[in-house]
Tab-separated table of C-alpha atoms in Angstrom:
chain	number	residue	atom	x	y	z
A	297	MET	CA	150.699	104.504	99.113
A	298	VAL	CA	147.130	106.103	99.542
A	299	ASP	CA	146.052	103.891	96.975
A	300	SER	CA	145.730	101.018	99.555
A	301	LEU	CA	144.709	103.192	102.164
A	302	PHE	CA	141.476	103.575	100.294
A	303	PRO	CA	140.237	101.323	102.015
A	304	THR	CA	140.778	101.942	105.229
A	305	ILE	CA	140.007	105.107	103.976
A	306	ASP	CA	136.416	103.439	103.030
A	307	THR	CA	136.014	101.918	105.729
A	308	THR	CA	136.635	104.801	108.561
A	309	ASP	CA	134.622	107.309	106.515
A	310	ASP	CA	131.649	104.801	107.021
A	311	VAL	CA	132.846	104.751	110.790
A	312	ALA	CA	133.402	108.563	110.979
A	313	SER	CA	129.632	110.198	109.191
A	314	PRO	CA	127.539	108.032	110.420
A	315	GLU	CA	128.160	108.648	113.811
A	316	SER	CA	128.353	112.411	113.649
A	317	ARG	CA	125.317	112.318	111.167
A	318	ARG	CA	122.841	110.114	113.808
A	319	LYS	CA	122.918	112.652	115.819
A	320	ARG	CA	121.182	115.364	113.842
A	321	ARG	CA	119.089	112.848	112.184
A	322	ARG	CA	117.545	111.731	115.226
A	323	ILE	CA	115.265	113.949	115.424
A	324	SER	CA	113.842	113.568	111.954
A	325	GLU	CA	114.524	109.903	111.500
A	326	THR	CA	111.199	108.996	114.094
A	327	SER	CA	109.354	111.058	111.577
A	328	LYS	CA	110.767	110.341	108.465
A	329	GLU	CA	110.551	106.949	109.442
A	330	ALA	CA	106.876	107.178	110.104
A	331	ALA	CA	106.598	108.440	107.350
A	332	GLU	CA	107.760	105.913	105.450
A	333	SER	CA	106.082	103.160	106.622
A	334	SER	CA	102.594	105.062	106.472
A	335	SER	CA	104.112	105.771	103.095
A	336	GLU	CA	104.256	102.227	102.191
A	337	ALA	CA	100.610	100.830	104.202
A	338	GLN	CA	99.127	103.582	101.741
A	339	ARG	CA	101.070	102.337	98.600
A	340	ILE	CA	99.559	98.328	99.267
A	341	ASN	CA	96.664	99.736	99.611
A	342	GLU	CA	96.348	101.848	96.928
A	343	GLU	CA	98.100	98.970	95.259
A	344	SER	CA	95.533	96.264	96.077
A	345	SER	CA	92.233	98.351	95.985
A	346	LYS	CA	93.056	100.602	92.987
A	347	ARG	CA	92.741	97.413	91.386
A	348	TRP	CA	89.872	96.652	92.369
A	349	ARG	CA	87.748	100.093	92.175
A	350	THR	CA	88.859	101.136	88.492
A	351	ASN	CA	85.512	100.931	86.519
A	352	ARG	CA	86.641	99.203	84.059
A	353	VAL	CA	87.428	95.891	86.374
A	354	GLN	CA	84.265	96.119	87.362
A	355	GLN	CA	83.033	96.379	84.233
A	356	ILE	CA	84.454	93.565	83.535
A	357	TYR	CA	83.590	91.147	86.647
A	358	ALA	CA	79.796	92.057	85.540
A	359	SER	CA	79.616	91.039	82.489
A	360	LYS	CA	81.681	88.212	82.788
A	361	LEU	CA	79.164	87.797	85.848
A	362	ILE	CA	75.666	87.727	84.288
A	363	GLU	CA	77.072	85.264	81.572
A	364	ALA	CA	77.945	82.347	83.592
A	365	LEU	CA	74.061	83.768	85.655
A	366	ARG	CA	72.722	83.133	82.365
A	367	ARG	CA	74.661	79.315	81.463
A	368	VAL	CA	73.999	78.319	85.284
A	369	ARG	CA	70.272	79.146	84.725
A	370	GLN	CA	70.494	77.502	81.549
A	371	ARG	CA	72.922	74.249	82.502
A	372	SER	CA	70.124	73.590	85.796
A	373	ASN	CA	66.716	73.598	83.308
A	374	ASP	CA	68.231	71.228	81.548
A	375	ALA	CA	69.352	69.408	83.892
A	376	GLY	CA	67.536	69.668	85.541
A	377	LYS	CA	68.168	67.401	89.126
A	378	ILE	CA	67.239	69.830	91.977
A	379	THR	CA	71.294	70.953	93.032
A	380	SER	CA	71.986	73.793	95.085
A	381	VAL	CA	71.567	76.610	92.828
A	382	ALA	CA	72.977	79.313	95.784
A	383	ARG	CA	76.531	77.351	95.728
A	384	GLU	CA	77.009	77.149	92.038
A	385	ILE	CA	76.060	80.598	91.661
A	386	ARG	CA	78.104	81.595	94.253
A	387	ASP	CA	80.742	79.081	93.243
A	388	THR	CA	80.287	80.972	89.984
A	389	ALA	CA	80.706	84.486	90.817
A	390	ASP	CA	84.814	83.291	93.209
A	391	ARG	CA	84.674	81.331	89.786
A	392	VAL	CA	85.022	84.747	88.073
A	393	LEU	CA	86.451	86.813	90.351
A	394	ALA	CA	89.369	84.729	89.918
A	395	ALA	CA	89.366	85.217	86.428
A	396	SER	CA	89.695	88.872	86.580
A	397	ALA	CA	92.005	89.131	88.919
A	398	ARG	CA	93.908	87.643	85.453
A	399	GLY	CA	96.271	84.713	87.782
A	400	THR	CA	98.057	87.451	89.487
A	401	SER	CA	97.513	86.703	93.027
A	402	ARG	CA	97.439	83.601	94.711
A	403	TRP	CA	94.196	82.761	95.696
A	404	SER	CA	92.526	83.390	92.226
A	405	ARG	CA	94.982	80.931	90.956
A	406	SER	CA	93.712	78.700	93.837
A	407	ILE	CA	90.236	79.034	93.124
A	408	LEU	CA	90.455	78.339	89.327
A	409	ALA	CA	92.888	75.501	90.030
A	410	ALA	CA	90.372	73.433	92.002
A	411	ARG	CA	88.037	73.296	89.077
A	412	VAL	CA	90.880	72.226	87.111
A	413	ARG	CA	90.829	69.704	89.682
A	414	ALA	CA	87.458	68.879	89.787
A	415	CYS	CA	86.806	68.913	86.686
A	416	LEU	CA	89.490	66.096	85.849
A	417	LYS	CA	88.566	64.159	89.172
A	418	LYS	CA	84.935	64.023	87.422
A	419	HIS	CA	86.636	63.240	84.177
A	420	LYS	CA	88.521	59.463	85.666
A	421	LYS	CA	85.706	58.483	88.184
A	422	ALA	CA	88.114	59.082	90.998
A	423	LYS	CA	86.383	57.920	94.026
A	424	SER	CA	89.109	58.972	96.567
A	425	LYS	CA	88.302	62.678	98.007
A	426	GLY	CA	92.121	64.184	97.987
A	427	THR	CA	94.869	64.352	99.415
A	428	ARG	CA	94.000	66.225	102.936
A	429	LYS	CA	94.463	63.468	105.006
A	430	PRO	CA	92.747	63.727	108.433
A	431	ARG	CA	94.801	65.095	111.793
A	432	LYS	CA	95.107	62.458	114.436
A	433	ASP	CA	93.169	63.304	117.153
A	434	THR	CA	95.101	62.715	119.975
A	435	ALA	CA	94.978	64.351	123.678
A	436	ALA	CA	98.738	65.082	123.138
A	437	GLU	CA	98.745	66.766	119.446
A	438	ARG	CA	96.105	68.950	120.418
A	439	ARG	CA	97.014	69.935	123.833
A	440	ARG	CA	100.400	71.066	121.330
A	441	VAL	CA	98.567	72.928	118.365
A	442	GLU	CA	96.254	74.973	120.783
A	443	LYS	CA	99.699	76.182	123.215
A	444	LEU	CA	101.144	77.809	119.922
A	445	PRO	CA	100.689	81.843	120.741
A	446	ALA	CA	97.606	82.934	119.572
A	447	VAL	CA	98.357	85.150	117.254
A	448	GLU	CA	100.436	81.781	115.048
A	449	ARG	CA	96.794	80.321	116.290
A	450	LYS	CA	95.531	83.053	114.555
A	451	LEU	CA	97.026	82.950	111.058
A	452	LYS	CA	96.933	79.412	110.656
A	453	ILE	CA	93.327	80.612	110.959
A	454	LEU	CA	93.249	83.197	108.142
A	455	GLY	CA	95.004	80.593	105.813
A	456	ARG	CA	92.132	78.595	106.116
A	457	LEU	CA	89.329	81.541	105.189
A	458	VAL	CA	91.586	82.850	101.916
A	459	PRO	CA	91.972	79.560	98.845
A	460	GLY	CA	94.646	78.174	97.985
A	461	CYS	CA	97.131	79.579	101.485
A	462	ARG	CA	97.624	76.984	103.975
A	463	LYS	CA	100.872	77.381	103.264
A	464	VAL	CA	101.554	80.320	102.769
A	465	ASP	CA	104.458	82.521	105.136
A	466	VAL	CA	103.263	85.388	106.488
A	467	PRO	CA	104.196	88.013	104.821
A	468	ASN	CA	103.299	86.564	101.329
A	469	LEU	CA	99.551	85.572	103.380
A	470	LEU	CA	99.063	89.674	104.781
A	471	ASP	CA	99.109	90.463	100.638
A	472	GLU	CA	97.177	87.770	99.571
A	473	ALA	CA	94.200	88.945	102.759
A	474	SER	CA	94.465	92.328	101.912
A	475	ASP	CA	93.808	91.385	98.022
A	476	TYR	CA	91.577	88.768	98.597
A	477	ILE	CA	89.425	91.507	100.974
A	478	ALA	CA	88.859	94.101	97.367
A	479	ALA	CA	88.538	91.955	95.128
A	480	LEU	CA	85.749	90.314	97.975
A	481	GLU	CA	84.404	94.277	98.644
A	482	MET	CA	83.857	94.510	94.616
A	483	GLN	CA	81.914	91.349	94.614
A	484	VAL	CA	79.525	92.333	97.439
A	485	ARG	CA	78.908	95.471	95.834
A	486	ALA	CA	78.403	93.879	92.261
A	487	MET	CA	76.165	91.403	93.118
A	488	GLU	CA	74.529	93.033	95.525
A	489	SER	CA	73.525	95.938	92.278
A	490	LEU	CA	72.704	93.376	90.389
A	491	ALA	CA	70.428	91.707	92.480
A	492	GLU	CA	68.977	95.067	92.832
A	493	LEU	CA	68.609	95.819	89.907
A	494	LEU	CA	66.676	92.537	89.239
A	495	ALA	CA	64.201	93.490	91.314
A	496	ALA	CA	63.580	96.091	89.986
A	497	ALA	CA	62.837	95.795	87.049
A	498	ALA	CA	60.958	92.743	87.946
A	499	PRO	CA	57.298	92.203	86.724
A	500	PRO	CA	55.341	93.012	89.820
A	501	SER	CA	55.039	88.988	91.449
A	502	THR	CA	51.517	88.048	91.395
A	503	THR	CA	51.091	84.505	93.746
A	504	LEU	CA	51.593	86.297	96.782
A	505	THR	CA	50.382	83.185	98.311
A	506	ARG	CA	51.559	80.386	98.435
A	507	PRO	CA	48.924	77.551	97.310
B	783	MET	CA	147.136	164.734	105.369
B	784	ASP	CA	145.231	162.250	106.520
B	785	PRO	CA	146.892	159.324	106.949
B	786	PRO	CA	145.515	156.848	103.883
B	787	LEU	CA	142.810	154.778	105.482
B	788	VAL	CA	144.585	151.900	104.815
B	789	ASN	CA	147.455	151.164	106.577
B	790	ASP	CA	150.164	148.743	105.006
B	791	SER	CA	150.267	148.036	108.820
B	792	SER	CA	147.285	146.681	109.302
B	793	PHE	CA	147.861	144.195	106.380
B	794	SER	CA	148.309	140.717	106.992
B	795	PRO	CA	151.972	140.833	105.386
B	796	ALA	CA	151.978	139.991	101.594
B	797	ASN	CA	154.695	137.182	101.774
B	798	PRO	CA	152.312	134.149	102.388
B	799	SER	CA	154.767	131.736	103.420
B	800	SER	CA	155.601	134.352	106.663
B	801	TYR	CA	152.791	132.547	108.086
B	802	THR	CA	151.211	129.371	109.185
B	803	LEU	CA	147.555	128.530	109.196
B	804	SER	CA	148.378	127.686	113.236
B	805	GLU	CA	148.457	130.567	113.847
B	806	ILE	CA	144.767	132.639	112.201
B	807	TRP	CA	143.311	129.515	112.188
B	808	PRO	CA	143.469	127.992	115.623
B	809	PHE	CA	141.779	124.574	115.876
B	810	PRO	CA	143.449	121.573	113.638
B	811	VAL	CA	142.266	121.389	109.899
B	812	ASN	CA	141.050	119.158	107.119
B	813	ASP	CA	141.627	118.958	103.516
B	814	ALA	CA	139.401	120.188	101.734
B	815	VAL	CA	138.748	123.076	104.624
B	816	ARG	CA	143.023	123.542	105.013
B	817	SER	CA	142.634	123.124	100.427
B	818	GLY	CA	140.280	125.671	101.133
B	819	LEU	CA	141.773	128.383	102.594
B	820	ARG	CA	144.976	127.738	101.238
B	821	LEU	CA	143.609	129.278	97.429
B	822	ALA	CA	141.942	132.483	99.746
B	823	VAL	CA	144.818	132.804	101.962
B	824	ASN	CA	147.659	132.401	99.769
B	825	SER	CA	147.125	134.885	96.814
B	826	THR	CA	150.012	134.518	94.835
B	827	PRO	CA	150.984	131.177	95.519
B	828	SER	CA	154.426	130.408	93.815
B	829	ASP	CA	154.865	126.411	93.628
B	830	LYS	CA	157.652	125.876	96.483
B	831	ASP	CA	155.923	129.000	98.452
B	832	VAL	CA	152.672	126.120	99.092
B	833	SER	CA	154.363	122.971	99.338
B	834	THR	CA	156.415	124.496	102.522
B	835	ALA	CA	153.308	126.183	103.414
B	836	ALA	CA	151.292	122.774	103.433
B	837	ALA	CA	154.655	120.631	104.962
B	838	ALA	CA	154.610	123.685	107.707
B	839	GLU	CA	150.435	123.237	108.039
B	840	GLU	CA	150.093	119.330	108.026
B	841	SER	CA	153.248	119.896	111.275
B	842	THR	CA	151.067	122.164	113.142
B	843	VAL	CA	148.013	120.052	112.080
B	844	THR	CA	149.606	116.754	113.066
B	845	ASP	CA	151.104	118.712	116.835
B	846	LEU	CA	147.454	119.550	117.773
B	847	THR	CA	145.410	116.427	116.228
B	848	ALA	CA	148.066	114.834	118.183
B	849	GLY	CA	147.984	116.189	120.843
B	850	TRP	CA	143.827	116.535	120.804
B	851	GLY	CA	143.952	112.756	120.600
B	852	GLY	CA	146.198	111.895	123.456
B	853	ARG	CA	143.441	114.697	125.880
B	854	LYS	CA	141.105	111.986	124.974
B	855	GLY	CA	141.806	109.682	126.817
B	856	ARG	CA	139.568	106.596	125.844
B	857	ALA	CA	142.116	104.424	125.131
B	858	LEU	CA	140.019	102.159	123.111
B	859	ASN	CA	138.702	104.141	119.869
B	860	SER	CA	142.510	106.375	120.474
B	861	GLU	CA	144.413	103.922	118.419
B	862	GLU	CA	142.598	103.969	115.724
B	863	ASP	CA	141.721	107.457	115.145
B	864	GLU	CA	144.796	108.547	115.530
B	865	SER	CA	146.070	106.057	112.437
B	866	SER	CA	143.554	107.544	110.472
B	867	LYS	CA	143.713	110.595	110.977
B	868	MET	CA	147.417	109.941	109.411
B	869	VAL	CA	145.760	108.573	106.721
B	870	SER	CA	142.984	111.437	106.049
B	871	LEU	CA	145.795	114.497	106.346
B	872	SER	CA	148.209	112.241	104.114
B	873	SER	CA	146.454	111.908	101.584
B	874	SER	CA	143.864	114.299	99.673
B	875	GLY	CA	140.520	111.608	98.801
B	876	ASN	CA	136.790	112.895	97.362
B	877	GLU	CA	135.352	110.755	100.438
B	878	VAL	CA	137.805	112.534	103.359
B	879	LYS	CA	136.522	115.352	101.514
B	880	ASP	CA	132.809	114.848	101.740
B	881	SER	CA	133.239	113.886	104.956
B	882	GLY	CA	135.011	117.285	105.805
B	883	ASP	CA	132.455	119.177	104.435
B	884	LYS	CA	129.816	118.069	105.943
B	885	LYS	CA	131.723	118.664	109.444
B	886	ARG	CA	132.385	122.214	108.064
B	887	LYS	CA	128.437	122.797	109.889
B	888	PHE	CA	130.033	122.501	113.593
B	889	CYS	CA	132.870	124.589	113.512
B	890	GLY	CA	134.389	123.555	109.873
B	891	SER	CA	137.659	122.613	110.748
B	892	GLU	CA	137.521	119.223	113.268
B	893	SER	CA	138.655	116.875	111.867
B	894	GLY	CA	135.524	114.118	110.665
B	895	ASN	CA	136.778	111.328	112.806
B	896	GLY	CA	138.268	112.953	115.953
B	897	ASP	CA	134.464	114.845	115.831
B	898	GLY	CA	132.453	112.261	115.531
B	899	SER	CA	134.383	109.567	117.631
B	900	ILE	CA	134.105	112.410	121.131
B	901	ARG	CA	130.270	113.461	120.437
B	902	PRO	CA	129.072	110.035	121.243
B	903	GLU	CA	130.796	108.933	123.580
B	904	GLY	CA	130.252	111.607	125.721
B	905	GLU	CA	126.654	110.742	125.058
B	906	THR	CA	127.253	107.015	125.700
B	907	SER	CA	129.349	106.365	128.706
B	908	SER	CA	126.587	108.424	131.079
B	909	GLY	CA	124.416	105.995	129.002
B	910	GLY	CA	126.748	103.282	130.388
B	911	GLY	CA	126.480	100.707	127.051
B	912	SER	CA	129.399	99.148	127.043
B	913	LYS	CA	132.599	100.224	125.194
B	914	ALA	CA	132.406	97.308	123.253
B	915	THR	CA	128.669	97.262	121.577
B	916	GLU	CA	129.485	101.346	122.008
B	917	GLN	CA	132.204	100.369	119.199
B	918	LYS	CA	130.033	98.240	117.613
B	919	ASN	CA	126.761	100.562	116.879
B	920	LYS	CA	128.242	103.243	115.217
B	921	PRO	CA	128.617	101.741	111.806
B	922	GLU	CA	125.998	101.718	110.237
B	923	PRO	CA	125.355	97.795	108.445
B	924	PRO	CA	125.520	98.884	104.420
B	925	LYS	CA	124.044	95.704	103.176
B	926	ASP	CA	123.148	94.434	98.946
B	927	TYR	CA	119.077	94.708	99.087
B	928	ILE	CA	118.108	96.382	102.728
B	929	HIS	CA	119.395	99.020	104.044
B	930	VAL	CA	118.958	99.099	107.768
B	931	ARG	CA	120.071	102.050	109.648
B	932	ALA	CA	121.253	100.569	113.428
B	933	ARG	CA	119.619	102.427	116.312
B	934	ARG	CA	121.430	102.492	119.056
B	935	GLY	CA	121.445	100.154	121.833
B	936	GLN	CA	120.775	97.083	119.266
B	937	ALA	CA	122.665	94.196	118.050
B	938	THR	CA	123.962	94.578	114.776
B	939	ASP	CA	124.767	90.966	113.853
B	940	ARG	CA	123.733	89.692	110.924
B	941	HIS	CA	120.855	87.647	111.887
B	942	SER	CA	119.381	90.239	114.260
B	943	LEU	CA	118.976	92.926	111.698
B	944	ALA	CA	117.518	90.490	109.225
B	945	GLU	CA	114.726	89.368	111.712
B	946	ARG	CA	114.062	93.848	111.817
B	947	ALA	CA	113.781	93.632	108.650
B	948	ARG	CA	111.152	90.716	108.718
B	949	ARG	CA	109.596	92.547	111.339
B	950	GLU	CA	109.369	95.738	110.498
B	951	LYS	CA	107.846	93.964	106.842
B	952	ILE	CA	105.228	92.280	108.974
B	953	SER	CA	104.280	95.084	110.955
B	954	GLU	CA	103.782	97.287	107.409
B	955	LYS	CA	101.231	95.277	106.127
B	956	MET	CA	99.610	94.956	109.062
B	957	THR	CA	98.524	98.271	109.414
B	958	ALA	CA	98.092	98.355	105.839
B	959	LEU	CA	95.859	95.630	106.800
B	960	GLN	CA	93.989	98.123	109.398
B	961	ASP	CA	93.297	100.743	106.929
B	962	ILE	CA	91.301	98.826	104.635
B	963	ILE	CA	89.358	96.960	107.387
B	964	PRO	CA	86.779	100.162	109.442
B	965	GLY	CA	86.755	100.557	112.475
B	966	CYS	CA	90.562	98.810	113.103
B	967	ASN	CA	92.647	102.218	114.008
B	968	LYS	CA	92.453	101.868	116.946
B	969	ILE	CA	92.864	98.828	117.758
B	970	ILE	CA	96.379	97.412	119.391
B	971	GLY	CA	98.027	94.611	119.224
B	972	LYS	CA	98.640	92.144	115.986
B	973	ALA	CA	96.471	89.127	117.895
B	974	LEU	CA	92.882	91.806	117.886
B	975	VAL	CA	93.953	92.693	114.384
B	976	LEU	CA	93.865	89.133	113.442
B	977	ASP	CA	90.848	88.765	115.127
B	978	GLU	CA	88.850	91.449	113.381
B	979	ILE	CA	90.226	90.542	110.429
B	980	ILE	CA	89.182	87.203	109.638
B	981	ASN	CA	86.179	88.442	110.905
B	982	TYR	CA	85.297	90.696	108.417
B	983	ILE	CA	86.145	88.062	105.645
B	984	GLN	CA	83.946	85.638	107.556
B	985	SER	CA	81.112	88.492	107.167
B	986	LEU	CA	81.882	89.275	103.693
B	987	GLN	CA	82.090	85.494	102.642
B	988	ARG	CA	78.517	85.266	104.165
B	989	GLN	CA	78.022	88.004	102.623
B	990	VAL	CA	78.496	86.956	99.231
B	991	GLU	CA	76.517	83.887	99.780
B	992	PHE	CA	73.415	85.688	101.005
B	993	LEU	CA	73.165	87.685	97.527
B	994	SER	CA	73.330	84.325	95.691
B	995	MET	CA	70.829	82.767	97.199
B	996	LYS	CA	68.938	86.238	96.463
B	997	LEU	CA	70.075	85.846	93.246
B	998	GLU	CA	69.189	82.615	93.195
B	999	VAL	CA	65.662	83.396	93.507
B	1000	VAL	CA	65.621	86.461	92.028
B	1001	ASN	CA	66.711	84.191	89.108
B	1002	SER	CA	64.628	81.496	88.392
B	1003	GLY	CA	60.732	82.062	87.802
B	1004	PRO	CA	57.867	81.818	90.015
B	1005	SER	CA	57.968	78.279	90.208
B	1006	THR	CA	61.379	78.353	93.404
B	1007	GLY	CA	61.368	80.076	96.366
B	1008	PRO	CA	59.484	79.841	99.510
B	1009	THR	CA	58.654	83.740	99.835
B	1010	ILE	CA	58.076	84.940	95.706
B	1011	GLY	CA	56.509	88.068	97.056
B	1012	VAL	CA	59.808	89.224	99.575
B	1013	PHE	CA	62.027	88.945	96.146
B	1014	PRO	CA	60.030	89.819	93.533
B	1015	THR	CA	61.333	87.427	89.815
B	1016	GLY	CA	63.465	89.169	87.618
B	1017	ASP	CA	64.958	87.115	84.037
B	1018	LEU	CA	68.093	87.776	83.777
B	1019	GLY	CA	67.648	86.311	80.205
B	1020	THR	CA	65.142	89.788	79.725
B	1021	LEU	CA	67.867	92.332	81.681
B	1022	PRO	CA	69.341	94.101	77.952
B	1023	ILE	CA	73.238	93.179	77.638
B	1024	ASP	CA	74.758	96.839	78.383
B	1025	LEU	CA	73.666	96.009	81.258
B	1026	HIS	CA	77.295	96.200	83.387
B	1027	ARG	CA	77.304	99.992	82.872
B	1028	ASN	CA	73.628	100.408	84.299
B	1029	ILE	CA	75.065	97.823	87.933
B	1030	TYR	CA	77.650	100.530	88.593
B	1031	GLU	CA	75.497	103.994	87.950
B	1032	GLN	CA	73.272	102.714	89.709
B	1033	GLN	CA	76.299	101.604	93.001
B	1034	GLU	CA	77.261	104.777	93.097
B	1035	ALA	CA	74.087	107.058	93.284
B	1036	ASN	CA	73.192	104.607	96.384
B	1037	GLU	CA	76.528	106.160	97.913
B	1038	SER	CA	76.204	109.094	97.458
B	1039	ARG	CA	73.009	109.582	99.227
B	1040	GLY	CA	74.764	107.037	101.570
B	1041	SER	CA	71.622	104.973	101.591
B	1042	HIS	CA	72.210	101.247	101.998
B	1043	PRO	CA	69.137	97.901	102.195
B	1044	GLU	CA	68.686	97.683	105.370
B	1045	TRP	CA	68.865	93.672	105.282
B	1046	LEU	CA	72.437	93.885	104.199
B	1047	HIS	CA	73.518	95.409	108.107
B	1048	MET	CA	72.444	91.922	109.250
B	1049	GLN	CA	75.176	90.142	108.036
B	1050	VAL	CA	77.825	92.816	109.442
B	1051	ASP	CA	79.101	92.050	112.727
B	1052	GLY	CA	78.030	94.614	115.275
B	1053	SER	CA	80.942	96.000	115.694
B	1054	PHE	CA	81.822	97.452	112.892
B	1055	ASN	CA	81.505	100.788	111.870
B	1056	ARG	CA	80.748	101.598	108.744
B	1057	THR	CA	82.510	104.313	106.624
B	1058	THR	CA	79.984	105.694	104.586
């Protein structure tokens, strides 16, 4: 008889004990939850910022960046065509950044995949631009789009900013955004110090005025 | 002759079966307490005495708790509680003991169900919640992976619980982002925080573009670039291979000095306060 009663004991026990414990825990609950949420936020921040702030990651990025930039310089010299070198440099820097992410984040995979797709398209000589069909600019469509709640509109914009995150749901999008921000900060710091070093190490320029 | 300090009459009778638990312990008793008391009280128990004492205790305790249950008068919980009380009395399961251990703090002896159900009832009756939701509020909903404690006055069906867990996850991530972005601690509201995030990412991307232009100018020879005097030329090829160590040493030195090149601040939005 007791065995058959054990399941009911479990349920009644669950009924009984929390409701009496709740009173005691009420005071500590809010503080504990606050502590939990803040520690969770800290944890997320720590793991993304620590990833991009370790010396090793920075050194890897810097050395790869230098190599890539050298190659860009050679290619522009050899090719001889006047392309926008700045754009190439930026793309190179982004690719190196994505490479040092080691494929753990969605935006890094998207950056690398975009280049592969571009190479394939060049090889196949595809004329069509891409799979993005332009949205029909009807007034009704625009009204509907603009009536979306403000937060959702901003989330869409954020999804457009982070590469490869257009159709990602909200919590993953926020994770990707935090990782991307940490990576961008590292990239900015690296390029800034590289530029400073180069400027400092340069021989003084002789031509001050254009001929 | 002095009377012995210890008088026999002052003792409780040595025969343990001559009194019931209810005489020395006026409150209804839970199993654990009862068993504990039994051990303490019956110093030399014989089996028969223990069993009779136990039976006597049970009967008295059930009388007391039945009376207590009737006294409650709020009908909804009483039936279910009485049956559960019978259950808890007739068994000596570990679960009941655990609840008994926890209840011991109050006055050590109330049965778990009775105490637990009376107290919030007294509160919520003043709060004015409906009976149905009272009953639903109490059980802690155990889920498979996420254990969420349902608060008072909030619905506890699966959908709202899942939604609440999802919303809490999203707000956790938003606060994590708020910590990263400078100047975002004071901003309240998801829309504004998202605005700041978007601004920050855009400004970072613009910085990267600007720096890449600068690197281009620095990189190439004196043949390109509008005003060479502004950015002195440098040669990537002449850089030593182990440059990467130098890069960050200089960066660290810069940061410790707290100086940033002034031109960089043009890119940063005026509303940010750089926390350096």
